[in-house]
């Protein structure tokens, strides 16, 4: 086994990938559409590969249209949050290195 511990940045990357897969594949925002005029029956979330529903509305099959704008906004917000957390982790690592270096050299920092 590897004796290294898992870094907080590694955990963040794994969580980010899980959320992106979850949002981009499992729960995709979509419209339930039916008819020749593409009437919207409902707005919701569905599995990415589920394109047809077995229900009918006024004799028409219901199908899903992905709401791309909402999907892009959601992925963008998740990416923004992950980026901010990543930058905070970088800042904290730099601060920890600086504190450990001054402690090893025996210097006390007075403010």
Short mmCIF file of C-alpha atoms in Angstrom, two decimals:
data_model
loop_
_atom_site.label_atom_id
_atom_site.label_comp_id
_atom_site.label_asym_id
_atom_site.label_seq_id
_atom_site.Cartn_x
_atom_site.Cartn_y
_atom_site.Cartn_z
CA UNK A 1 0.00 0.00 0.00
CA UNK A 2 0.99 3.56 -0.51
CA UNK A 3 1.79 5.28 2.74
CA UNK A 4 0.62 8.69 1.58
CA UNK A 5 -2.54 10.26 2.87
CA UNK A 6 -5.22 11.53 0.53
CA UNK A 7 -4.92 15.26 0.01
CA UNK A 8 -7.90 17.60 0.33
CA UNK A 9 -7.40 18.62 -3.31
CA UNK A 10 -7.71 14.99 -4.39
CA UNK A 11 -10.93 14.64 -2.43
CA UNK A 12 -12.23 17.84 -4.02
CA UNK A 13 -11.47 16.55 -7.53
CA UNK A 14 -13.22 13.25 -6.84
CA UNK A 15 -16.29 15.03 -5.45
CA UNK A 16 -16.32 17.44 -8.40
CA UNK A 17 -16.24 14.57 -10.90
CA UNK A 18 -19.03 12.75 -9.05
CA UNK A 19 -21.23 15.86 -9.04
CA UNK A 20 -20.57 16.58 -12.73
CA UNK A 21 -21.42 13.00 -13.68
CA UNK A 22 -24.49 13.11 -11.47
CA UNK A 23 -25.71 16.42 -12.95
CA UNK A 24 -24.67 15.64 -16.54
CA UNK A 25 -25.91 12.05 -16.80
CA UNK A 26 -28.23 11.00 -14.00
CA UNK A 27 -30.36 14.09 -13.40
CA UNK A 28 -30.42 16.13 -16.60
CA UNK A 29 -32.87 19.08 -16.67
CA UNK A 30 -35.41 18.58 -19.45
CA UNK A 31 -38.82 19.42 -20.83
CA UNK A 32 -41.45 16.75 -21.40
CA UNK A 33 -42.74 17.61 -24.88
CA UNK A 34 -45.62 16.15 -26.89
CA UNK A 35 -47.43 16.84 -30.14
CA UNK A 36 -46.59 18.47 -33.44
CA UNK A 37 -46.52 21.93 -31.86
CA UNK A 38 -44.07 20.70 -29.20
CA UNK A 39 -46.32 21.55 -26.29
CA UNK A 40 -44.54 21.40 -22.94
CA UNK A 41 -46.22 18.92 -20.62
CA UNK A 42 -43.84 19.14 -17.66
CA UNK A 43 -40.39 20.34 -16.62
CA UNK A 44 -38.19 18.01 -14.63
CA UNK A 45 -35.08 15.89 -14.43
CA UNK A 46 -34.43 12.59 -16.19
CA UNK A 47 -31.68 10.10 -16.93
CA UNK A 48 -29.68 11.20 -19.98
CA UNK A 49 -30.39 8.11 -22.07
CA UNK A 50 -34.13 8.09 -21.41
CA UNK A 51 -35.49 9.87 -24.48
CA UNK A 52 -38.99 8.41 -24.74
CA UNK A 53 -41.68 8.01 -22.13
CA UNK A 54 -44.39 5.37 -22.31
CA UNK A 55 -47.10 7.85 -21.45
CA UNK A 56 -49.23 9.64 -24.02
CA UNK A 57 -50.90 13.03 -24.00
CA UNK A 58 -53.80 13.54 -26.43
CA UNK A 59 -52.64 10.51 -28.44
CA UNK A 60 -49.01 11.70 -28.78
CA UNK A 61 -45.95 10.07 -27.25
CA UNK A 62 -44.13 12.17 -24.68
CA UNK A 63 -40.42 12.74 -25.30
CA UNK A 64 -37.76 14.77 -23.53
CA UNK A 65 -35.84 17.82 -24.71
CA UNK A 66 -32.73 18.66 -22.72
CA UNK A 67 -32.71 22.15 -21.25
CA UNK A 68 -29.14 23.01 -22.32
CA UNK A 69 -29.09 26.48 -20.78
CA UNK A 70 -30.00 25.17 -17.36
CA UNK A 71 -27.51 22.31 -17.70
CA UNK A 72 -24.67 24.69 -18.62
CA UNK A 73 -25.54 27.07 -15.78
CA UNK A 74 -25.59 24.21 -13.29
CA UNK A 75 -22.24 22.84 -14.45
CA UNK A 76 -20.81 26.38 -14.46
CA UNK A 77 -21.91 27.04 -10.89
CA UNK A 78 -20.52 23.71 -9.68
CA UNK A 79 -17.22 24.48 -11.46
CA UNK A 80 -17.08 27.96 -9.93
CA UNK A 81 -17.64 26.60 -6.42
CA UNK A 82 -14.99 23.89 -6.93
CA UNK A 83 -12.53 26.49 -8.26
CA UNK A 84 -13.00 28.74 -5.24
CA UNK A 85 -12.48 25.82 -2.86
CA UNK A 86 -9.38 24.77 -4.86
CA UNK A 87 -7.90 28.28 -4.53
CA UNK A 88 -8.60 28.31 -0.79
CA UNK A 89 -6.85 24.94 -0.42
CA UNK A 90 -3.83 26.29 -2.34
CA UNK A 91 -3.73 29.35 -0.09
CA UNK A 92 -3.94 27.22 3.06
CA UNK A 93 -1.16 24.91 1.81
CA UNK A 94 1.11 27.90 1.18
CA UNK A 95 0.35 29.25 4.67
CA UNK A 96 1.05 25.84 6.24
CA UNK A 97 4.40 25.58 4.41
CA UNK A 98 5.39 29.07 5.50
CA UNK A 99 4.51 28.38 9.13
CA UNK A 100 6.31 25.03 9.13
CA UNK A 101 9.45 26.54 7.57
CA UNK A 102 9.62 29.31 10.16
CA UNK A 103 9.05 26.75 12.96
CA UNK A 104 11.87 24.53 11.64
CA UNK A 105 14.33 27.39 11.43
CA UNK A 106 13.63 28.32 15.06
CA UNK A 107 12.51 31.83 14.32
CA UNK A 108 9.53 33.25 16.11
CA UNK A 109 7.30 35.58 14.24
CA UNK A 110 6.16 38.65 16.15
CA UNK A 111 3.37 40.85 15.00
#
